[in-house]
Coordinates of C-alpha atoms and ligand atoms in Angstrom, one line a residue:
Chain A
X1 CA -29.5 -3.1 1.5
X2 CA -26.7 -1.1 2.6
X3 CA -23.8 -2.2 0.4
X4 CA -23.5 -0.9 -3.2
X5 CA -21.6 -1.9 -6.3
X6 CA -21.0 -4.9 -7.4
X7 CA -21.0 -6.8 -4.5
X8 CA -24.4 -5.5 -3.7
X9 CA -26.3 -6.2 -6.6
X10 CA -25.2 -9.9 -6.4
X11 CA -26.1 -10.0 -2.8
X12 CA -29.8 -8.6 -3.8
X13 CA -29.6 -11.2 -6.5
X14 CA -28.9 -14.0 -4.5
X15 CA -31.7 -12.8 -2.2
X16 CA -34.4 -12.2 -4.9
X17 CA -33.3 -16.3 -5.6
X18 CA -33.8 -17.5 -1.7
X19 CA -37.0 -15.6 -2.3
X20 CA -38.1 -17.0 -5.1
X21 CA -37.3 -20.5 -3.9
X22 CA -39.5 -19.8 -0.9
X23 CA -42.1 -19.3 -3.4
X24 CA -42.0 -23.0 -4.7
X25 CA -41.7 -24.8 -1.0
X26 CA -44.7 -22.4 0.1
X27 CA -46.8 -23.1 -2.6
X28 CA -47.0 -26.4 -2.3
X29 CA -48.3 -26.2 1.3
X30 CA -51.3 -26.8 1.8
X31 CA -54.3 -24.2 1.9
X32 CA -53.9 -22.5 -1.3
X33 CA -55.9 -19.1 -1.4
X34 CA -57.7 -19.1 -4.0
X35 CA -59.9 -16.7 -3.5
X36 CA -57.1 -14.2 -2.9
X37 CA -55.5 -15.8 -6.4
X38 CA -58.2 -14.8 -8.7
X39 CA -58.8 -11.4 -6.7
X40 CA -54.9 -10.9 -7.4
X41 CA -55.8 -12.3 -11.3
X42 CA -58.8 -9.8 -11.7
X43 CA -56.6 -6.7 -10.4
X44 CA -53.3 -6.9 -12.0
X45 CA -54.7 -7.9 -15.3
X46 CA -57.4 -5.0 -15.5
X47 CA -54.9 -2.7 -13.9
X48 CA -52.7 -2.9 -17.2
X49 CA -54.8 -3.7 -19.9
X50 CA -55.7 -0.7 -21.2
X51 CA -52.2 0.6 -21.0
X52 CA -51.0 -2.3 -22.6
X53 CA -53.5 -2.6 -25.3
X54 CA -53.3 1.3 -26.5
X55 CA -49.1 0.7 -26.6
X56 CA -49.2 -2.4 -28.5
X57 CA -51.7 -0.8 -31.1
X58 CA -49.4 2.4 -31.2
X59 CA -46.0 0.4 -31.8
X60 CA -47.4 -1.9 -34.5
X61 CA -48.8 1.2 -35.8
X62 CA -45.3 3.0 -35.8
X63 CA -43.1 0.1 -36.4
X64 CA -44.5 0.1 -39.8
X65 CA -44.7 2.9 -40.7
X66 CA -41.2 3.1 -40.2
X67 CA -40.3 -0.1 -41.9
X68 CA -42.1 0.5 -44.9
X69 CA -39.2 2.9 -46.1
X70 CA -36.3 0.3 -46.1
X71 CA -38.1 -2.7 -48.1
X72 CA -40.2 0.0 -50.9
X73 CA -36.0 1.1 -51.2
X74 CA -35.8 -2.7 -51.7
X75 CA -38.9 -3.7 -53.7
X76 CA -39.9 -6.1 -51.0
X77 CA -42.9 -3.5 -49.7
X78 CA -45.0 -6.8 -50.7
X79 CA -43.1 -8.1 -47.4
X80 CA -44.2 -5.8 -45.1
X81 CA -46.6 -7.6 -43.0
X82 CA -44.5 -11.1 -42.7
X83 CA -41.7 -9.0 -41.2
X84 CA -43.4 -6.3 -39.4
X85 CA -45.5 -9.7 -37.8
X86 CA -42.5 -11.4 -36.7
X87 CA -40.9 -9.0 -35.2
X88 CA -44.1 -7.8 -33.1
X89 CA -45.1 -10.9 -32.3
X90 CA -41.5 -12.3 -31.3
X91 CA -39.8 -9.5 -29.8
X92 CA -41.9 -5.9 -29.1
X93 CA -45.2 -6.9 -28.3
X94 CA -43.8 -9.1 -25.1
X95 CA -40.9 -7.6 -23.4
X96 CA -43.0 -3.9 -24.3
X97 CA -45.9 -5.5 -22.1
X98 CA -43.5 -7.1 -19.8
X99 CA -42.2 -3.1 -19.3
X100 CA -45.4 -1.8 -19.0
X101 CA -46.2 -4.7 -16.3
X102 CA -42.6 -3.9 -14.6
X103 CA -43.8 -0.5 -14.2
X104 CA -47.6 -1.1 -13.3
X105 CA -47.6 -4.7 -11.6
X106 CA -44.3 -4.1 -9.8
X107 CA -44.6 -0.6 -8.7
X108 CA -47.9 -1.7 -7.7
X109 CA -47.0 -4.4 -5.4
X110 CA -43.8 -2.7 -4.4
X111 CA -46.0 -0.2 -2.8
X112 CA -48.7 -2.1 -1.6
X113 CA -46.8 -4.5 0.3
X114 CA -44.1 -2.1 1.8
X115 CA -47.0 -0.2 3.4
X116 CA -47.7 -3.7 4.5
X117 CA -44.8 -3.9 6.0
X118 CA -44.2 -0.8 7.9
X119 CA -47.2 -0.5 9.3
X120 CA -47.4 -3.9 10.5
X121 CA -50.2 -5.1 8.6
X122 CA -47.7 -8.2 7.6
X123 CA -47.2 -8.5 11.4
X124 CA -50.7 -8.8 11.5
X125 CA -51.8 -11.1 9.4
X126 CA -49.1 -13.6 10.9
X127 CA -50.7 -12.9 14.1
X128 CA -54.1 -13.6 12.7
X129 CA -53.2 -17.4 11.9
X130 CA -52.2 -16.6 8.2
X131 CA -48.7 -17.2 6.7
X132 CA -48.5 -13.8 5.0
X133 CA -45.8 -15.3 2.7
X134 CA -48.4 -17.8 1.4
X135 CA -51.5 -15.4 0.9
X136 CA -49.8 -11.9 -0.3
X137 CA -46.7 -13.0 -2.1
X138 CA -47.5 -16.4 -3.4
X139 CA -51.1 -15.3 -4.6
X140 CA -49.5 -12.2 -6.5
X141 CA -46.5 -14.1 -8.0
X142 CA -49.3 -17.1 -9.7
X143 CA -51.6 -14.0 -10.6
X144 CA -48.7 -12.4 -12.3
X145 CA -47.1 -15.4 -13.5
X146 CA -50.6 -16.1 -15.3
X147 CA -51.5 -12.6 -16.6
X148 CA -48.2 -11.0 -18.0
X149 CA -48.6 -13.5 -20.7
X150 CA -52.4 -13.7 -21.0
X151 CA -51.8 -9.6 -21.6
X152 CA -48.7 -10.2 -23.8
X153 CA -51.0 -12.7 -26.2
X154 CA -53.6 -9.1 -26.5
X155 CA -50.7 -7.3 -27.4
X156 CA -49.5 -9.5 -30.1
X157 CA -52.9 -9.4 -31.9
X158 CA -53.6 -5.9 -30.9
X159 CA -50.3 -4.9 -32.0
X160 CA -51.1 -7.0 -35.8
X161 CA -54.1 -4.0 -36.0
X162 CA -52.0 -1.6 -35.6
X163 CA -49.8 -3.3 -38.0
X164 CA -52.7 -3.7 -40.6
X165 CA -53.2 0.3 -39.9
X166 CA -49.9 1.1 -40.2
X167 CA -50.0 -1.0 -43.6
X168 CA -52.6 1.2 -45.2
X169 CA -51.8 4.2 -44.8
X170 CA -49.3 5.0 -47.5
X171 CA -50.0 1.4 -49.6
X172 CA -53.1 -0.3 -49.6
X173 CA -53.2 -4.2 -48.3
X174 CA -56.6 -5.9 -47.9
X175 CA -57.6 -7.4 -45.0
X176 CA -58.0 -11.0 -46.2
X177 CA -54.4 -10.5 -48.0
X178 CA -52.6 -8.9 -44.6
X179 CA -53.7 -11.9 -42.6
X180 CA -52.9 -14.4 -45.3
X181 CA -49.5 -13.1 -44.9
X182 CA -49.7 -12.9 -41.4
X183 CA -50.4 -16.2 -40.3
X184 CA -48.6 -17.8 -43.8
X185 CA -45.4 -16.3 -41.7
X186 CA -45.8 -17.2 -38.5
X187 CA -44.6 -20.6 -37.0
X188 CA -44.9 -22.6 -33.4
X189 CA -41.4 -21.7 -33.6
X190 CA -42.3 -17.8 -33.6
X191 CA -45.3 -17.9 -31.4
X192 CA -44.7 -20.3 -28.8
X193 CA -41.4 -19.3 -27.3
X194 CA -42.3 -15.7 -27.2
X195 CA -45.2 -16.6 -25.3
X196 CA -43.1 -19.1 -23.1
X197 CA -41.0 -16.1 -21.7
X198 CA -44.0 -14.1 -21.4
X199 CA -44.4 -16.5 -18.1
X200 CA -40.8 -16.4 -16.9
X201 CA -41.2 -12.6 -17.4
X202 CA -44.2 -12.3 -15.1
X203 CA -42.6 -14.6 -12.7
X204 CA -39.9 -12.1 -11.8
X205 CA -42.4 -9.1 -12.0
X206 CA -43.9 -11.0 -9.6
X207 CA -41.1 -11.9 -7.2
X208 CA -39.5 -8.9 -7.6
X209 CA -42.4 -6.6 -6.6
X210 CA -43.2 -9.1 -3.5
X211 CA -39.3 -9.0 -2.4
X212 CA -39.4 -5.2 -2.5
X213 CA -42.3 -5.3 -0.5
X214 CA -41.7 -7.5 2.2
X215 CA -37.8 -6.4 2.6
X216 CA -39.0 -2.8 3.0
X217 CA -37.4 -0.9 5.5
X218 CA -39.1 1.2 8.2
X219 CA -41.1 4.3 7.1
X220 CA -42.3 5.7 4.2
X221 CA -39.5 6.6 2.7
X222 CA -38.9 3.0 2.7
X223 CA -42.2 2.3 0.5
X224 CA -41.1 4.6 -2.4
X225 CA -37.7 2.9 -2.0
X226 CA -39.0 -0.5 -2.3
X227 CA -41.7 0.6 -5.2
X228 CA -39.0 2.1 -7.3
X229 CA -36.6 -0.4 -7.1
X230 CA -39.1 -3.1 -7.8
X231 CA -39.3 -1.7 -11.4
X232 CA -36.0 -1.0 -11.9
X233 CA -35.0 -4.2 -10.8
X234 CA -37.9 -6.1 -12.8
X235 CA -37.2 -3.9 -16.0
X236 CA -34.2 -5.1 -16.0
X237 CA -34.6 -8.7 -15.4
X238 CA -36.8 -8.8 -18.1
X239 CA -34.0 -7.9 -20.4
X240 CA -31.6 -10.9 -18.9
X241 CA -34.6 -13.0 -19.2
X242 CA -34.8 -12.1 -23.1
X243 CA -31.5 -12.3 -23.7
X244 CA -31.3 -15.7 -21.9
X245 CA -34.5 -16.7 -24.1
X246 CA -32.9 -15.5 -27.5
X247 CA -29.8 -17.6 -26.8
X248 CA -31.7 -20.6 -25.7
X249 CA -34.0 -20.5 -29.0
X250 CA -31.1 -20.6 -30.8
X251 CA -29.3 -23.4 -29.6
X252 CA -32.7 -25.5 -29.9
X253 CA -32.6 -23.9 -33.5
X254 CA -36.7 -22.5 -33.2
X255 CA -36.1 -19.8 -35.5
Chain B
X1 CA -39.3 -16.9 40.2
X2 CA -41.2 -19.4 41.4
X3 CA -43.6 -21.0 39.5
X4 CA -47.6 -20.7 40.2
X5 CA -49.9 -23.0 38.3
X6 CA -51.4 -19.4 38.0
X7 CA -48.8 -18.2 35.6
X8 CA -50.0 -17.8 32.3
X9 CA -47.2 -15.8 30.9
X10 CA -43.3 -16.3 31.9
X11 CA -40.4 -14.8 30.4
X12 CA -37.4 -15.7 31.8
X13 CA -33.7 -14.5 31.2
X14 CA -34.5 -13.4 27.1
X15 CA -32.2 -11.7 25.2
X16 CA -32.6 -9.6 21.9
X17 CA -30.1 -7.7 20.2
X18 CA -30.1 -5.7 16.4
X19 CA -27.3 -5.5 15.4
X20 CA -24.8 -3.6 18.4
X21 CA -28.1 -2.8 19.9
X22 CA -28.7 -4.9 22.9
X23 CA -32.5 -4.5 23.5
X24 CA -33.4 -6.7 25.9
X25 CA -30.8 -8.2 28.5
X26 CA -31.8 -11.2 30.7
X27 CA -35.2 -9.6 30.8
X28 CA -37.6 -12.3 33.3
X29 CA -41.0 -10.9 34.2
X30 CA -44.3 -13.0 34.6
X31 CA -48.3 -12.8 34.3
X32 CA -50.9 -14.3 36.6
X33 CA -54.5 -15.4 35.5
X34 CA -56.7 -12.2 36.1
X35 CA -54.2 -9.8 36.7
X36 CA -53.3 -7.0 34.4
X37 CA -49.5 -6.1 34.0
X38 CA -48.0 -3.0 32.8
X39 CA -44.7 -2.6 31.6
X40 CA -43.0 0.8 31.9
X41 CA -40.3 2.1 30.4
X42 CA -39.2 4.5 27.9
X43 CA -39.6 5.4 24.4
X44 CA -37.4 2.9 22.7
X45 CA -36.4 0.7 25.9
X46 CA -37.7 -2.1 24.1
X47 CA -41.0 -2.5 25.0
X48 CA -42.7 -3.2 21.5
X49 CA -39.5 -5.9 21.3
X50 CA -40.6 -8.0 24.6
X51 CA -44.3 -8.0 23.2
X52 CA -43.7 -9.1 19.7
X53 CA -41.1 -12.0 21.5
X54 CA -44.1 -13.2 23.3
X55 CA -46.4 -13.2 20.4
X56 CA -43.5 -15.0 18.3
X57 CA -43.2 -12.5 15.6
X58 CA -39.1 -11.9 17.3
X59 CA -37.4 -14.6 18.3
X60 CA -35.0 -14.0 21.2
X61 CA -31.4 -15.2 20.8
X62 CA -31.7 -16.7 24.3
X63 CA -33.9 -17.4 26.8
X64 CA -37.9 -19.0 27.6
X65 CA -40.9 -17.5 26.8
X66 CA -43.5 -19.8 28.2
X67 CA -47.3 -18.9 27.2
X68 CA -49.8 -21.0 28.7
X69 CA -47.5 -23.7 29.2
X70 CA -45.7 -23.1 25.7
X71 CA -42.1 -22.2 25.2
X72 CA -43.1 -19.6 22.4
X73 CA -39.5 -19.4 20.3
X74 CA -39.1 -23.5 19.8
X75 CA -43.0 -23.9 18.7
X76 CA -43.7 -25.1 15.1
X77 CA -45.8 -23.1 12.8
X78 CA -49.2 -24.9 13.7
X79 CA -48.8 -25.0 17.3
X80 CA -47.8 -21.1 17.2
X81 CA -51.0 -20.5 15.3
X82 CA -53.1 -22.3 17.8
X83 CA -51.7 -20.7 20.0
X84 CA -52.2 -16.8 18.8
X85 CA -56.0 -18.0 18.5
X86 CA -55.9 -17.2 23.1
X87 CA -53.8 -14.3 22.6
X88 CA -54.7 -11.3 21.5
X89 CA -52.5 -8.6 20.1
X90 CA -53.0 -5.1 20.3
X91 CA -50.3 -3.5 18.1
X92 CA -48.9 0.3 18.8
X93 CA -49.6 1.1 15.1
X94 CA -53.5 -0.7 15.0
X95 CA -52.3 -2.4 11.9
X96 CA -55.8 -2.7 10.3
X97 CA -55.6 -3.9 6.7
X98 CA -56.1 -0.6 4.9
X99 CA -57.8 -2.4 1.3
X100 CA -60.5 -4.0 3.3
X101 CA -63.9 -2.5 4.8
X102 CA -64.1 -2.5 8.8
X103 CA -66.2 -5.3 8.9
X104 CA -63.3 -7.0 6.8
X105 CA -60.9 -6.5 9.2
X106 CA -62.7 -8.0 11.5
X107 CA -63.8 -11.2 9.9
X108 CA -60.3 -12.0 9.0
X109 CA -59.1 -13.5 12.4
X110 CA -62.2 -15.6 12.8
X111 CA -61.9 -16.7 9.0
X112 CA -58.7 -17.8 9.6
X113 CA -58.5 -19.4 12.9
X114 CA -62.1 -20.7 12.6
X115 CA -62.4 -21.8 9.5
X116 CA -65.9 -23.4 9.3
X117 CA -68.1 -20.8 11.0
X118 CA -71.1 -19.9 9.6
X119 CA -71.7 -16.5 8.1
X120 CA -74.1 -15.6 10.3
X121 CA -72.2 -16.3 13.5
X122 CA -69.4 -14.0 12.0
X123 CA -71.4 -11.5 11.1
X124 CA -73.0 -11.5 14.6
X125 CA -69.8 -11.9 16.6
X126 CA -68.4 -8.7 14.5
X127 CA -71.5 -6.6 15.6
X128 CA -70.9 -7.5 19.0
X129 CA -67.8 -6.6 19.5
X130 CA -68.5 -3.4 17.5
X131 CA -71.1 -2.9 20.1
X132 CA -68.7 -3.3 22.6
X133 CA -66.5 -0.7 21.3
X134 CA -69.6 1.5 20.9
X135 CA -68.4 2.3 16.8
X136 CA -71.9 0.0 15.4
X137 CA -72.4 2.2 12.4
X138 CA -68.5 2.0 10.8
X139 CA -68.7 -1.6 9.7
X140 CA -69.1 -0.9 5.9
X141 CA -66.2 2.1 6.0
X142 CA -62.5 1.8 5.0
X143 CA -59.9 2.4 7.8
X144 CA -59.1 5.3 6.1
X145 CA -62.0 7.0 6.6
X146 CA -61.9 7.0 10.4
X147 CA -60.4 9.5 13.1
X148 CA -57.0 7.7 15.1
X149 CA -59.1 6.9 18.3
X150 CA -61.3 5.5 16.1
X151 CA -58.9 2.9 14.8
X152 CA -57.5 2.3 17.6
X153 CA -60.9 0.9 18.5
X154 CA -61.7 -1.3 15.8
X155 CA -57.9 -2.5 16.3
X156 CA -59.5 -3.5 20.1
X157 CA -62.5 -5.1 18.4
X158 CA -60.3 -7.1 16.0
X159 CA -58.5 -8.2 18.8
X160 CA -61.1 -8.8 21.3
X161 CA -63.3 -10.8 18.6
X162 CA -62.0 -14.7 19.0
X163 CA -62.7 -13.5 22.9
X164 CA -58.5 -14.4 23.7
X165 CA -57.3 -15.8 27.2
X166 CA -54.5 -12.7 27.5
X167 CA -54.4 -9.9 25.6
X168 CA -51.1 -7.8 25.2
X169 CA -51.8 -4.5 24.1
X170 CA -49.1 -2.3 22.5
X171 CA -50.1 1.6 23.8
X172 CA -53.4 1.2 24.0
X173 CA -53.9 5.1 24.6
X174 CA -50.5 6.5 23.4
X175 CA -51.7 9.4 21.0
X176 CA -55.5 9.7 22.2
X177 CA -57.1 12.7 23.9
X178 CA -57.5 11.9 27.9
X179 CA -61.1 11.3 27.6
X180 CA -60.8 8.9 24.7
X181 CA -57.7 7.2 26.3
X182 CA -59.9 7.1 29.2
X183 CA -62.6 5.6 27.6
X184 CA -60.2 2.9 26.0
X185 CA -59.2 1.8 29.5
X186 CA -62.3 1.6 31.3
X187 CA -62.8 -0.8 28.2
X188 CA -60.3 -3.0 28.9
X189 CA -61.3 -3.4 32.5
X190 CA -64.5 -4.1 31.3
X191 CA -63.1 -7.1 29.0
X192 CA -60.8 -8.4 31.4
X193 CA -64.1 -8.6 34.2
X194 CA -66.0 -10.0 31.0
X195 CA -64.1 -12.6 29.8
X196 CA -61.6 -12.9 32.9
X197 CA -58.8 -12.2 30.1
X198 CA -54.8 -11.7 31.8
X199 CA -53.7 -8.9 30.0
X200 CA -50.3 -7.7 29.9
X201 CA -50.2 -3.3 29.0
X202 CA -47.2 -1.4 27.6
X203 CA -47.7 2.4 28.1
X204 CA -46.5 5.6 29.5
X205 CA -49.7 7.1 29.4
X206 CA -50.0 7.7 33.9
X207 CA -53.5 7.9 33.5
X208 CA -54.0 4.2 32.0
X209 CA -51.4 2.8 34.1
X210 CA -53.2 3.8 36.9
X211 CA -56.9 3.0 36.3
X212 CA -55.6 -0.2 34.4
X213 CA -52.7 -1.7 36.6
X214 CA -52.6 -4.4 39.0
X215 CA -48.8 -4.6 38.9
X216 CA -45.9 -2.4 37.2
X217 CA -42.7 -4.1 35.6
X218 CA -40.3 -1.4 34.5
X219 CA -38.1 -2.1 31.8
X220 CA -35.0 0.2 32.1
X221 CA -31.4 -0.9 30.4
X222 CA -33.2 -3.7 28.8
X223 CA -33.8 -5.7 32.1
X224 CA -36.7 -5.8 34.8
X225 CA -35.5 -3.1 36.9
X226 CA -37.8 -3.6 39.8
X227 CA -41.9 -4.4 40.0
X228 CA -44.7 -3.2 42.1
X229 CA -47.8 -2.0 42.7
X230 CA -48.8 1.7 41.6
X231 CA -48.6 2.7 45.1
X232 CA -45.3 1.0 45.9
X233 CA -43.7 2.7 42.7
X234 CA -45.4 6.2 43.1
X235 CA -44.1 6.8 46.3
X236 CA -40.6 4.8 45.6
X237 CA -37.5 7.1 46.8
X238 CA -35.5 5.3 43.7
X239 CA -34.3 7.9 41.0
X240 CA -34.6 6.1 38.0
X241 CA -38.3 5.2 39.2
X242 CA -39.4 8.8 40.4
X243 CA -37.9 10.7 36.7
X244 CA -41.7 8.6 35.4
X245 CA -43.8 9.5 38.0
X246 CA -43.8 13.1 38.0
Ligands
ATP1 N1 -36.9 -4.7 13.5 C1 -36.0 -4.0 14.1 N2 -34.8 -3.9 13.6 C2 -33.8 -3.2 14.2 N3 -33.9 -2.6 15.3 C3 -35.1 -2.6 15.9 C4 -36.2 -3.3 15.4 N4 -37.3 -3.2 16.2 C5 -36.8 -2.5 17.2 N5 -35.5 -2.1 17.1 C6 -34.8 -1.3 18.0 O1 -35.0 -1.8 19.3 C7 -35.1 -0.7 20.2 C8 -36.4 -0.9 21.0 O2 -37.5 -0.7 20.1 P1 -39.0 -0.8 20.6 O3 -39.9 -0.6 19.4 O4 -39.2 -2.0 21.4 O5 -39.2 0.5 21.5 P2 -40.4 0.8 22.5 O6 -39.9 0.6 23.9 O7 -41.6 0.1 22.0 O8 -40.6 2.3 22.2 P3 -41.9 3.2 22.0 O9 -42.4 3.5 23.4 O10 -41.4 4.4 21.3 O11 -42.8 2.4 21.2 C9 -35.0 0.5 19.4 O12 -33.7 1.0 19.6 C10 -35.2 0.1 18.0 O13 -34.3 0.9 17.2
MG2 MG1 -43.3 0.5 21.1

């Protein structure tokens, strides 16, 4: 898009929304592919699962460690795994595997379908009796959608081991006692919104990477383009998204 | 132009512009049954434009495109994909899905257009047309792994494999050695005779136009400059004709 500043970004914004409501009228064509779906499913979610799995170990790991210092100056070490645990399981562990998805789902679809697009494979397909639309960008939005927060749910308990880890270094809290704590602590109120906007999360992963793609421009210069933006744009939609989420579990008073 | 109940292509009077770019201008031109049409022009004339308007990927701001008896730009969805099962599309960059095998690519049309065929008929149909591009032994490879002229014929077979009433093919040879390019034309004779296709060629490769081309359209300023016959234009006294012919 050629125009900058302000004006620009809302113009990309209001297209990434026409996009995305393109999604909604196609899907509920008929002809779902559902083979394509679950091919989609199987890809993005092995793509990221090991990175997402060895972060979320590493920052309930560091996170505390470093919060261990604050409630020992307090006396409250006993409270170590109810607040580490909320705060991993609200906050890190999902928008740190939305990132990680931003950068490995988007980029990845960014890419794939901008080289789509300029070398007329998209063209192609539409020839070929297939709404492209329907079978690459609807199939990749459900399968991301569906697997941002299937991944975010093996952060959050991945992310408790490293918790439990990070727990027993320096003090010693046994395994029956940390999950006690653990689940003594945590609500539906903690849990369930955090996963909610795990899905809203993957949604615009998902858009995102499949507007970069198909609005690539000629060349492949254009493919990088589209790749790059598609996770900086998603990165930092999943921040709106969380901040929108925060507000709206507050007003409904779930925390 | 008079209409012939021959016609199987007719474009009449079709605009397309880009922006201040004014591709095509009032560009008319038609295809008869059996007859194979070249359009000649130069690079970035709008040749790739008018194809992809007749296909229904563009849509021209004004003007008819009437394939077998359908005006291309007003069709709906369903008829258009009907329609794109009898014509085949030969695209300038092959286009073949790079994340599937060869074999792949080809079932996809058929899967798509025809959607209960047995496996076996597919697999059969994409051996013969393999055959008929003489590249048997590539099924199980990625696009990737083969040489351009290569591609370029398994972009044939893909289109050649629901057996389509006209082809249009986008540089067919643009980019091969002569004896490839060669090769590549005396195989599309060799469809059209086979399955009596129309086809309707865009190149600038002399030798293809001349083995392949009942008829030359040249498309120069975006319109239909004048048409003829390879002998007609070859020894044509205009300017603007001669600067491609020598
Ligand atoms: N999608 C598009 N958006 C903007 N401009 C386009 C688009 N497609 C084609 N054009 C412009 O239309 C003109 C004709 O392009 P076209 O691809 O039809 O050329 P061509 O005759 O096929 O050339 P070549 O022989 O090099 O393939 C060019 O000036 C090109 O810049
Ligand atoms: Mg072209």
């Amino acid at each position: 898009m050629n125009t900058s500043g302000i004006k620009g970004f809302f113009l990309e914004a209001g297209a990434i929304a026409r996009f995305s409501g393109r999604f909604f009228r196609e899907m509920l064509k008929p002809r779902f592919e559902f083979a394509e779906f679950l091919r989609q499913c199987y890809f993005l979610g092995n793509r990221s699962l090991p990175l997402v799995a060895i972060t979320a170990f590493i920052m309930g790991l560091v996170i505390t460690i470093q919060s261990r210092p604050t409630l020992v100056e307090f006396g409250a070490e006993a409270w170590l795994p109810k607040m580490v645990s909320v705060s991993l399981v609200r906050e890190i562990a999902p928008v740190i595997t939305a990132l990680i998805c931003a950068g490995k789902i988007g980029s990845g679809i960014g890419a794939e379908l901008g080289s789509m697009k300029v070398t007329e494979q998209i063209d192609a397909m539409e020839v070929s009796g297939t709404n492209p639309y329907k079978f690459l960008a609807v199939t990749r939005i459900l399968a991301a959608t569906l697997m941002v927060p299937v991944l975010a749910i093996l952060a959050d308990t991945v992310s408790l081991y490293g918790a439990f880890l990070g727990a027993n270094l320096r003090g010693a809290v046994s395994w029956q006692l940390f999950w006690n704590q653990v689940f003594s602590t945590l609500v539906y109120g903690d849990v369930l919104p955090s996963l909610i906007k795990t899905f809203f999360f993957g949604f615009a992963i998902g858009v995102i990477g499949c507007y970069m793609g198909f609005t690539s421009s000629k060349g492949t210069e254009g493919v990088g383009i589209s790749a790059n933006s598609a996770v900086v744009v998603a990165s930092l939609a999943v921040f709106i998204l969380d901040l929108l989420a925060v507000q709206v579990t507050d007003i409904l008073k779930l925390n | 132009m008079e209409t012939n109940s021959n016609t199987v292509i007719k474009v009449e009077g079709i605009n397309k512009s880009f922006g201040d770019n004014h591709v095509l201008r009032d560009f008319s031109t038609q295809l008869l049954k059996g007859e194979n049409l070249v359009v000649l022009g130069k690079s970035g004339s709008g040749k790739s434009v008018l194809i992809k308007c007749i296909i229904g990927l563009l849509k021209p701001e004004s003007g008819t495109v009437d394939v077998l008896g359908k005006n291309v730009p007003e069709l709906e969805q369903e008829e258009l994909d009907q329609l794109r099962v009898k014509v085949g599309f030969l695209f300038q960059s092959n286009a073949l899905y790079d994340s599937m095998s060869i074999r792949q690519n080809l079932e996809f049309p058929l899967r798509r257009h025809r959607k209960n065929m047995k496996q076996e008929v597919v697999n059969q149909l994409v051996m013969e047309v393999l055959g008929q591009v003489g590249l048997e032994d590539t099924a199980d490879k990625m696009p990737s792994e083969l040489s351009g002229g290569m591609k370029k014929r398994i972009a044939l077979a893909r289109t050649l494999i629901l057996k389509p009433e006209i082809i249009l093919y986008d540089e067919p040879t643009t980019g091969l050695d002569p004896i490839t390019g060669r090769g590549i034309s005396s195989l599309m004779l060799s469809v059209q005779k086979k399955y009596n296709s129309s086809s309707l060629i865009i190149s600038h490769d002399l030798a293809c136009v001349q083995m392949t081309a009942n008829r030359i359209v040249m498309l120069i300023d975006g319109g239909c400059y004048t048409t003829g016959t390879w002998k007609e234009l070859q020894s044509s006294e205009d300017e603007k004709v001669k600067q491609f012919f020598e």
